[in-house]
XYZ file of C-alpha atoms in Angstrom:
651
model
C 13.638 -28.633 40.884
C 14.082 -31.133 38.060
C 11.574 -33.807 37.255
C 11.380 -36.567 34.719
C 8.643 -36.549 32.151
C 7.980 -38.479 28.984
C 7.154 -36.820 25.681
C 6.299 -38.291 22.303
C 9.900 -38.337 21.092
C 11.810 -39.968 23.907
C 12.702 -39.919 27.558
C 14.979 -37.440 29.286
C 15.223 -35.419 32.459
C 13.472 -32.080 32.073
C 13.289 -28.871 34.068
C 9.962 -27.919 35.555
C 8.904 -24.571 34.038
C 5.807 -22.925 35.551
C 3.321 -21.681 32.976
C 3.625 -18.117 34.228
C 7.407 -17.972 33.839
C 7.816 -17.630 30.031
C 5.598 -14.528 29.554
C 7.120 -12.936 32.653
C 10.627 -13.662 31.362
C 9.813 -12.206 27.943
C 8.306 -9.120 29.566
C 11.360 -8.570 31.783
C 13.731 -8.916 28.837
C 11.650 -6.522 26.729
C 11.535 -3.936 29.514
C 15.305 -4.236 29.927
C 15.805 -3.613 26.201
C 13.519 -0.572 26.064
C 14.070 0.746 29.608
C 15.216 4.201 28.460
C 11.966 4.686 26.567
C 9.558 3.031 28.994
C 10.674 4.989 32.042
C 10.673 8.387 30.363
C 8.607 10.646 28.133
C 11.138 10.332 25.321
C 10.603 9.098 21.766
C 12.280 6.118 20.148
C 14.696 7.206 17.464
C 14.025 5.889 13.975
C 15.417 7.521 10.865
C 12.229 6.904 8.871
C 10.098 7.820 11.875
C 11.654 11.263 12.008
C 11.625 11.795 8.256
C 8.004 10.766 7.716
C 6.590 8.245 10.195
C 5.731 10.584 13.042
C 4.224 13.243 10.794
C 2.053 10.666 8.990
C 0.770 9.051 12.199
C 0.165 12.432 13.803
C -1.899 13.513 10.788
C -3.860 10.250 10.932
C -4.615 10.608 14.655
C -5.641 14.236 14.256
C -7.829 13.492 11.232
C -9.718 10.751 13.066
C -10.030 12.823 16.207
C -11.198 16.083 14.650
C -13.215 14.993 11.628
C -14.476 11.742 13.099
C -13.940 9.889 9.833
C -11.271 7.964 8.010
C -9.141 10.295 5.835
C -9.270 9.637 2.090
C -6.572 12.114 1.065
C -3.237 13.082 2.653
C -2.615 16.677 1.486
C 0.561 17.606 3.363
C 3.418 16.277 1.176
C 4.279 16.488 -2.524
C 0.934 17.958 -3.490
C -0.921 15.200 -1.627
C -1.488 11.486 -2.114
C -4.404 9.084 -1.720
C -4.323 8.095 1.937
C -5.049 4.365 1.964
C -3.678 3.561 -1.496
C -0.285 5.206 -0.958
C 0.017 3.843 2.596
C 0.244 7.455 3.762
C 0.120 6.379 7.414
C 1.564 2.906 6.900
C -0.198 0.446 9.166
C -3.343 2.589 9.567
C -5.655 -0.447 9.718
C -3.344 -2.610 11.832
C -4.703 -3.215 15.375
C -1.899 -1.492 17.308
C -2.728 1.782 15.539
C -5.516 2.000 18.128
C -2.801 3.162 20.520
C -2.961 6.516 18.732
C -6.324 7.044 20.440
C -5.080 6.457 23.971
C -1.655 8.127 24.050
C 0.416 10.753 22.301
C 1.625 9.641 18.843
C 5.303 9.837 19.806
C 4.669 7.360 22.623
C 2.301 5.167 20.617
C 4.947 4.657 17.925
C 7.347 3.271 20.506
C 4.858 1.116 22.361
C 3.776 -0.562 19.124
C 7.326 -1.839 18.699
C 7.708 -2.862 22.327
C 4.479 -4.872 22.263
C 5.639 -6.755 19.187
C 9.070 -7.546 20.606
C 7.359 -9.026 23.670
C 4.850 -10.937 21.537
C 7.615 -12.260 19.296
C 9.035 -14.194 22.246
C 5.575 -15.483 23.186
C 4.816 -16.570 19.625
C 8.158 -18.354 19.303
C 7.459 -20.152 22.576
C 4.074 -21.349 21.318
C 5.461 -22.437 17.937
C 8.297 -24.420 19.497
C 5.946 -26.095 21.978
C 3.663 -27.104 19.131
C 6.626 -28.932 17.603
C 6.803 -31.125 20.698
C 9.807 -29.420 22.265
C 10.100 -28.994 26.017
C 9.038 -25.891 27.900
C 12.680 -25.221 28.724
C 13.697 -25.310 25.057
C 10.761 -23.092 24.105
C 11.740 -20.615 26.829
C 15.320 -20.337 25.552
C 14.112 -19.975 21.957
C 11.587 -17.317 22.941
C 14.257 -15.280 24.707
C 16.635 -15.710 21.777
C 14.028 -14.507 19.270
C 12.920 -11.592 21.446
C 16.451 -10.160 21.679
C 17.625 -11.143 18.190
C 18.911 -8.201 16.114
C 17.124 -9.691 13.103
C 13.998 -8.444 14.937
C 15.059 -5.643 17.285
C 17.478 -3.837 14.957
C 14.554 -2.611 12.828
C 13.869 -0.066 15.593
C 16.812 2.133 14.576
C 15.788 2.717 10.928
C 12.157 3.077 12.023
C 10.972 0.147 9.899
C 8.052 -0.845 12.067
C 6.278 -2.846 9.360
C 9.291 -5.131 9.000
C 9.485 -5.641 12.752
C 5.774 -6.515 12.844
C 6.117 -9.197 10.157
C 9.185 -10.740 11.807
C 7.281 -10.841 15.113
C 4.234 -12.471 13.481
C 6.261 -15.126 11.637
C 6.278 -17.728 14.442
C 2.576 -17.038 15.062
C 1.724 -18.003 11.490
C 3.814 -21.185 11.686
C 2.261 -21.955 15.073
C -1.226 -21.655 13.576
C -0.264 -23.845 10.613
C 1.191 -26.566 12.834
C -1.924 -26.362 14.991
C -4.034 -27.487 12.022
C -2.180 -30.823 12.191
C -2.681 -31.142 15.938
C -6.359 -30.362 16.392
C -9.520 -31.352 14.610
C -12.035 -28.861 13.284
C -11.873 -25.562 11.491
C -10.714 -23.354 14.368
C -6.988 -23.760 13.542
C -7.685 -22.764 9.932
C -9.576 -19.699 11.167
C -6.429 -18.826 13.118
C -4.388 -19.134 9.922
C -6.779 -16.743 8.158
C -6.543 -14.235 10.996
C -2.743 -14.223 11.009
C -2.573 -13.882 7.213
C -4.850 -10.850 7.446
C -2.714 -9.347 10.216
C 0.468 -9.788 8.210
C -1.066 -8.013 5.218
C -2.349 -5.171 7.392
C 1.212 -4.452 8.538
C 1.498 -3.093 4.947
C 5.004 -4.458 4.523
C 4.068 -6.477 1.484
C 7.604 -7.523 0.600
C 8.268 -9.336 3.875
C 4.721 -10.684 3.721
C 5.526 -12.086 0.253
C 8.598 -13.889 1.583
C 6.746 -15.138 4.657
C 3.788 -16.482 2.695
C 6.143 -18.264 0.299
C 7.934 -19.986 3.182
C 4.590 -20.772 4.826
C 3.298 -22.441 1.667
C 6.428 -24.568 1.387
C 6.147 -25.579 5.043
C 2.525 -26.596 4.719
C 3.208 -28.631 1.606
C 6.075 -30.349 3.428
C 3.904 -31.164 6.442
C 0.965 -32.346 4.373
C 2.793 -34.485 1.820
C 6.191 -35.396 3.252
C 6.282 -35.589 7.032
C 2.655 -36.343 7.777
C 0.620 -36.777 9.843
C -1.625 -39.453 8.324
C -5.065 -40.527 9.522
C -5.445 -43.879 11.249
C -8.446 -46.117 10.844
C -10.554 -43.809 13.030
C -9.482 -40.700 11.147
C -7.218 -39.426 13.943
C -3.969 -37.917 12.614
C -0.759 -39.726 13.546
C 2.835 -38.713 12.870
C 4.858 -40.592 10.258
C 4.957 -41.197 6.554
C 2.924 -44.329 6.669
C 3.492 -47.565 4.765
C 3.183 -48.124 1.012
C -0.335 -49.445 1.659
C -1.382 -46.077 3.008
C 0.390 -43.902 0.445
C -2.770 -43.193 -1.504
C -4.699 -42.382 1.648
C -1.883 -40.155 2.827
C -1.787 -38.222 -0.447
C -5.537 -37.702 -0.437
C -5.443 -36.584 3.190
C -2.520 -34.259 2.468
C -4.283 -32.769 -0.551
C -7.395 -32.140 1.533
C -5.372 -30.431 4.251
C -3.442 -28.334 1.777
C -6.672 -27.288 0.091
C -8.082 -26.163 3.433
C -4.889 -24.243 4.099
C -5.081 -22.450 0.741
C -8.724 -21.611 1.366
C -7.844 -20.220 4.790
C -4.994 -18.146 3.331
C -7.221 -16.742 0.578
C -9.915 -15.921 3.134
C -7.342 -14.071 5.247
C -6.145 -12.105 2.230
C -9.753 -11.259 1.370
C -10.339 -10.000 4.905
C -7.397 -7.617 4.392
C -8.514 -6.790 0.851
C -9.481 -3.251 1.799
C -5.769 -2.607 2.299
C -3.971 -4.744 -0.261
C -6.165 -4.316 -3.363
C -6.103 -0.511 -3.680
C -2.452 -0.390 -2.589
C -1.416 -2.937 -5.233
C -3.249 -1.072 -7.995
C -1.758 2.241 -6.922
C 1.821 0.967 -6.632
C 1.754 -0.735 -10.026
C -0.027 2.062 -11.937
C 0.253 5.462 -10.243
C 3.040 5.494 -7.669
C 6.523 6.847 -8.312
C 7.651 3.212 -7.885
C 6.500 2.560 -11.446
C 9.617 4.393 -12.674
C 11.775 1.535 -11.397
C 9.312 -1.342 -11.766
C 6.423 -1.603 -14.222
C 7.574 1.234 -16.526
C 11.324 0.726 -16.272
C 13.502 -0.948 -18.863
C 14.672 -4.504 -18.156
C 18.134 -3.294 -17.138
C 16.806 -0.497 -14.923
C 14.409 -2.839 -13.172
C 17.057 -5.501 -12.578
C 19.436 -2.938 -11.093
C 16.651 -1.639 -8.876
C 15.440 -5.062 -7.757
C 18.948 -6.327 -6.914
C 19.981 -3.237 -4.963
C 20.565 -3.429 -1.207
C 21.311 -7.131 -1.164
C 23.741 -8.731 1.245
C 27.430 -8.875 0.407
C 30.007 -11.423 1.603
C 31.294 -9.219 4.428
C 27.755 -8.993 5.820
C 27.486 -12.771 5.668
C 30.483 -13.013 8.023
C 28.548 -10.715 10.357
C 26.039 -13.557 10.819
C 28.752 -15.068 13.057
C 30.808 -12.031 14.113
C 28.330 -9.115 14.146
C 31.057 -6.470 14.329
C 32.772 -7.615 11.139
C 31.087 -5.407 8.504
C 30.489 -2.505 10.887
C 27.367 -0.374 11.130
C 26.024 3.192 10.974
C 23.384 2.874 13.700
C 25.217 5.085 16.175
C 24.143 4.616 19.768
C 26.366 3.849 22.732
C 28.442 1.100 21.098
C 31.577 2.314 19.334
C 31.429 -0.429 16.696
C 28.116 0.955 15.353
C 29.304 4.548 14.924
C 30.081 5.039 11.243
C 32.069 1.808 10.911
C 30.251 0.195 7.964
C 32.765 -0.432 5.183
C 30.682 -2.696 2.945
C 29.267 -2.200 -0.529
C 25.839 -0.774 0.289
C 25.312 2.944 0.787
C 24.950 2.574 4.561
C 23.729 0.078 7.144
C 21.622 0.780 10.218
C 20.023 -2.629 10.818
C 21.520 -6.094 11.381
C 20.808 -9.650 10.197
C 22.426 -11.308 13.234
C 20.329 -14.095 14.769
C 22.877 -15.032 17.429
C 26.059 -17.108 17.423
C 24.854 -19.212 20.348
C 21.619 -19.783 18.424
C 23.584 -21.062 15.420
C 25.651 -23.388 17.613
C 22.537 -24.774 19.272
C 20.981 -25.257 15.839
C 23.998 -27.384 14.904
C 23.579 -29.412 18.102
C 19.971 -29.994 17.080
C 21.194 -32.242 14.273
C 22.813 -34.728 16.667
C 20.276 -37.405 17.433
C 17.127 -35.322 17.844
C 13.667 -36.293 16.517
C 11.792 -35.063 13.456
C 14.760 -35.314 11.156
C 12.812 -34.335 8.035
C 11.526 -31.162 9.698
C 15.022 -30.192 10.805
C 16.380 -30.549 7.296
C 13.448 -28.608 5.894
C 14.117 -25.703 8.262
C 17.811 -25.812 7.420
C 16.978 -25.698 3.720
C 14.692 -22.679 4.218
C 17.441 -20.894 6.138
C 20.123 -21.601 3.550
C 17.840 -20.694 0.643
C 16.938 -17.387 2.250
C 20.619 -16.496 2.694
C 21.428 -17.395 -0.911
C 18.542 -15.194 -2.067
C 19.582 -12.379 0.267
C 23.040 -12.341 -1.339
C 21.397 -11.034 -4.505
C 23.616 -11.155 -7.573
C 26.400 -12.921 -5.669
C 24.560 -16.235 -6.249
C 22.261 -17.482 -9.043
C 19.363 -18.037 -6.609
C 18.093 -14.473 -6.651
C 18.327 -14.397 -10.461
C 16.179 -17.516 -10.745
C 13.516 -16.044 -8.492
C 13.678 -12.759 -10.391
C 13.140 -14.529 -13.696
C 10.516 -17.043 -12.608
C 8.547 -15.731 -9.625
C 5.823 -13.121 -10.130
C 6.089 -10.048 -7.960
C 9.861 -10.139 -7.378
C 10.396 -7.382 -9.934
C 8.321 -5.032 -7.768
C 10.718 -5.340 -4.833
C 14.255 -4.334 -4.006
C 16.605 -5.156 -1.088
C 16.880 -8.967 -1.304
C 18.584 -8.804 2.107
C 15.167 -8.471 3.765
C 14.514 -12.191 3.377
C 17.250 -12.869 5.964
C 14.619 -12.897 8.712
C 13.646 -16.410 7.573
C 17.199 -17.559 8.296
C 16.880 -16.138 11.794
C 13.485 -17.747 12.334
C 14.690 -21.155 11.123
C 17.859 -20.932 13.232
C 16.009 -20.098 16.448
C 13.556 -22.936 15.815
C 16.374 -25.416 15.238
C 18.094 -24.118 18.368
C 15.170 -25.468 20.399
C 16.085 -28.973 19.259
C 19.654 -28.283 20.351
C 18.534 -27.121 23.795
C 16.531 -30.304 24.304
C 19.526 -32.340 23.170
C 21.787 -30.729 25.748
C 19.122 -31.142 28.421
C 19.032 -34.796 27.427
C 22.796 -35.046 27.868
C 22.411 -33.752 31.412
C 19.500 -36.105 32.205
C 19.754 -39.303 34.184
C 17.787 -41.533 31.814
C 18.990 -42.801 28.423
C 17.288 -41.524 25.298
C 15.486 -43.767 22.896
C 17.587 -44.499 19.770
C 16.801 -42.175 16.879
C 18.256 -44.223 14.055
C 21.184 -41.832 13.642
C 23.961 -43.991 15.102
C 25.032 -45.152 18.559
C 23.730 -42.783 21.253
C 26.981 -42.631 23.170
C 29.052 -41.881 20.096
C 26.596 -39.248 18.864
C 26.449 -37.571 22.266
C 30.211 -37.596 22.560
C 30.618 -35.732 19.303
C 28.524 -32.748 20.430
C 31.158 -31.133 22.704
C 33.870 -31.912 20.152
C 32.015 -30.102 17.363
C 31.340 -27.098 19.597
C 34.974 -26.926 20.721
C 36.010 -27.121 17.062
C 33.798 -24.095 16.338
C 35.369 -22.231 19.261
C 38.806 -23.160 17.945
C 37.963 -21.871 14.471
C 36.842 -18.567 15.956
C 40.010 -18.363 18.042
C 42.029 -18.845 14.866
C 39.953 -16.087 13.271
C 40.782 -13.834 16.226
C 44.506 -14.420 15.729
C 44.357 -13.858 11.974
C 42.249 -10.716 12.431
C 44.629 -9.353 15.063
C 47.562 -9.820 12.677
C 45.800 -7.746 9.988
C 45.966 -10.649 7.549
C 42.198 -11.181 7.506
C 41.436 -7.665 6.281
C 44.220 -7.812 3.701
C 43.046 -11.154 2.323
C 39.436 -9.980 2.283
C 40.215 -6.922 0.197
C 42.434 -8.932 -2.130
C 39.953 -11.781 -2.699
C 36.378 -10.870 -1.722
C 36.235 -7.078 -2.173
C 38.503 -6.250 -5.067
C 38.423 -2.655 -6.186
C 37.138 -1.412 -2.839
C 36.960 2.412 -2.811
C 39.457 4.325 -0.719
C 36.726 5.441 1.676
C 35.890 1.802 2.491
C 39.557 0.945 2.949
C 40.004 3.810 5.400
C 36.937 2.822 7.415
C 38.101 -0.798 7.448
C 41.486 0.243 8.763
C 39.917 2.321 11.526
C 37.464 -0.493 12.270
C 40.155 -3.148 12.690
C 40.107 -3.236 16.487
C 36.348 -3.842 16.554
C 36.728 -6.803 14.196
C 39.321 -8.337 16.514
C 37.091 -7.609 19.489
C 34.133 -9.230 17.729
C 36.057 -12.418 16.952
C 37.293 -12.587 20.538
C 33.791 -12.203 21.983
C 32.478 -14.813 19.537
C 35.245 -17.168 20.687
C 34.229 -16.682 24.315
C 30.562 -17.341 23.534
C 31.381 -20.459 21.533
C 33.720 -21.712 24.269
C 31.049 -21.119 26.909
C 28.520 -23.057 24.837
C 30.994 -25.896 24.329
C 31.812 -25.883 28.038
C 28.128 -26.122 28.883
C 27.743 -29.117 26.571
C 30.806 -30.814 28.049
C 29.620 -30.200 31.602
C 26.220 -31.629 30.700
C 27.825 -34.656 29.070
C 29.963 -35.401 32.130
C 27.144 -34.854 34.597
C 28.691 -31.745 36.143
C 25.617 -29.705 35.202
C 22.124 -31.002 35.780
C 19.273 -29.900 33.483
C 18.460 -26.796 35.483
C 22.084 -25.654 35.288
C 22.136 -26.295 31.542
C 18.941 -24.276 31.107
C 20.273 -21.337 33.103
C 23.592 -21.381 31.255
C 22.019 -21.515 27.795
C 19.415 -18.909 28.682
C 22.073 -16.473 29.867
C 24.244 -17.108 26.813
C 21.502 -16.406 24.265
C 20.380 -13.392 26.285
C 23.840 -11.832 26.501
C 24.607 -12.678 22.870
C 21.487 -11.048 21.450
C 21.184 -8.238 23.976
C 24.689 -6.848 23.451
C 24.162 -6.557 19.679
C 20.565 -5.321 19.744
C 21.006 -2.666 22.419
C 22.764 -0.037 20.200
C 19.801 -0.100 17.811
C 17.459 1.203 20.534
C 17.947 4.938 21.039
C 15.779 7.695 22.482
C 15.685 11.467 22.195
C 13.787 14.442 23.600
C 10.608 14.607 21.530
C 9.398 17.930 22.878
C 12.634 19.684 21.963
C 12.633 18.136 18.477
C 8.947 18.891 17.811
C 9.072 22.509 18.931
C 8.189 24.767 15.924
C 10.813 27.308 14.954
C 9.917 31.014 14.398
C 9.468 30.518 10.644
C 6.938 27.749 11.129
C 5.070 29.749 13.772
C 4.841 32.721 11.425
C 3.559 30.546 8.585
C 0.984 29.044 10.913
C -0.171 32.535 11.808
C -0.495 33.522 8.157
C -2.338 30.299 7.455
C -5.168 31.524 9.666
C -5.323 34.891 7.901
C -4.847 34.061 4.220
C -6.411 31.812 1.639
C -4.943 28.281 1.417
C -1.362 28.056 0.169
C 1.548 25.666 -0.134
C 5.100 26.045 1.141
C 8.289 24.944 -0.593
C 11.001 23.987 1.875
C 14.417 23.728 0.223
C 16.040 22.182 3.308
C 17.606 18.723 2.926
C 17.410 18.964 -0.874
C 13.671 19.666 -0.603
C 13.155 16.403 1.355
C 12.189 18.282 4.523
C 8.826 17.160 5.959
C 8.939 18.790 9.388
C 6.725 21.800 8.537
C 3.979 19.319 7.650
C 3.930 18.248 11.311
C 2.334 21.646 11.993
C -0.318 21.467 9.278
C 1.605 23.259 6.502
C 1.122 21.780 3.043
C 4.438 21.223 1.254
C 5.027 21.280 -2.489
C 7.975 18.919 -2.021
C 9.066 16.589 0.799
C 9.627 12.863 1.074
C 7.175 10.000 0.542
C 7.862 6.409 -0.561
C 4.740 6.220 -2.745
C 3.948 9.715 -4.007
C 2.256 10.236 -7.368
C 4.466 9.639 -10.410
C 2.694 12.366 -12.442
C 3.310 14.941 -9.733
C 6.999 14.050 -9.751
C 7.080 14.589 -13.499
C 5.517 18.003 -13.005
C 8.121 19.168 -10.462
C 11.051 17.344 -12.085
C 11.935 15.149 -9.120
C 13.953 11.929 -9.465
C 14.579 9.691 -6.467
C 15.410 11.814 -3.442
C 16.936 14.622 -5.465
C 16.064 18.297 -5.640
C 12.979 19.019 -7.826
C 14.322 20.670 -10.958
C 11.191 22.494 -12.127
C 10.039 24.017 -8.843
C 12.219 27.060 -9.490
C 9.991 27.998 -12.429
C 7.465 30.743 -11.658
C 4.686 29.088 -13.628
C 5.093 25.870 -11.605
C 4.889 27.944 -8.409
C 1.581 29.332 -9.594
C 0.169 25.975 -10.649
C 1.023 24.479 -7.250
C -0.084 27.563 -5.298
C 3.347 27.958 -3.668
C 3.350 31.241 -1.758
C 6.305 30.883 0.623
C 9.800 29.379 0.430
C 11.997 28.142 3.275
C 15.748 27.980 2.736
C 18.872 27.671 4.817
C 20.154 30.974 6.162
C 23.914 30.509 6.400
């Protein structure tokens, strides 16, 4: 049942949304995404989870359970590493690690991700509502964010820390906006708490990007958009008049100072995690070989690696375009990546329908300055993510401290997704307004009728452009032009994959055309009064759900944990000898000595894989990157490291 309500930005017919509906909707969508895991005893597949994540969390849970204290040293891989400093169990201090105490580690690892996907929708809902958007718009945005591949696709590579930060992003912005909506210090305490949580995820690179965007947003709100205090000290929206400029600047400076204090307090609360980790990574970790101790050229090559490339930018609109290596049930994700990175098993797609709604949000909606700010953040993040393809990354690399410690500029793409979903909420409200019975208050952006009339035209133009892309792709001309202009010198392997992938590119353009046409049709029906607000809400909700769900689903895979974790006869024999002999280490030569599976059963390995192992130990064994240790074949090194047994492939 529709009802008319008035908000601070205008008058339009809204849809009544019960308070219980959004969390229930987010829960249902999350369960649908992870149904194969939830209703089984399986384990979520994650490449990093299998190669290290499960073993590290299992060791952590066992150490706390048996010894009753927090482990200081992780002895199982590469001669051992400091536990907290090297992030040996990743998010050990993050709250959801408590799940390790109440369920088996292989289930806890999955439930941590599921909880955050659900919360991501809730946090987006709260953030959008704080901006003054309707419940209906916040519901659509929450669903869109909860199924967005920019969030969910991190399940497949097992990058839980990244997923946590992306999920917490709208919570931080919600808390910051709250400081402008409520008096007192409680909102600033919330900011501190979220900052601490983000740091405790231990994904410091995404935290770096998020905190940078958060600082820019707060400066924008404090000094550009407002609010300003009235005569009684109550904040009001608006820039104020020239008479109040000085007051506004002083008020903004005070607010920004409180924000900085809250952020510093949050970082201090998480200091037990970030301080030792920062010292270790910059002085003792193997990362120093490509960062603090590398030559300028080596560091630049390292820092710019794994950026986005133009073909992946097209995948922001047509997700199938660049292909993927995630596997799963979808054919287009099974070894179809033909781009310039080594492989790709995540996705930066935020949703085509989301992008179209974000465009609609620029047609006569309120808070114009905020909309342009969000658009600027989104565009800037994409330009940075493209790495050396644009000068933006180079400027940040040269001027911003900390950038030289990171690689993979593509990670910042999550800010584009966040900004797009937020802007989409404005678009949803605009389309609901088109379907309403009452006229909207003028926004100063032109005649209302003319502005409203342009919305369906722009959306149909987008659908037409995608239809043209479908035709060009089907003819083979798109791939030929791309190789000739955008990807010159492509290796033969990429050309072969692209040729085999052609039908999925055509399919992707066709599906994108259908989604764009459906969005345009919804706008036209709303404009002509064929659809009332409830119909518009249902249509848009289904479109964003189908759009995100179909792309995210292949990145959620399960497997039989008990079969995978069963020790083989060699491991069982080594376990038996471990109880009879003095302590020893094992050298597994499987997977170029990157094998970590024996460590799952308590066997200490002289080699293995770890993202932050000791640089001096690597020098001792002659290990570079993920290659085979060169010096471990020497008898004297065996003796130094107490290696008593070797495991090798028996062909």
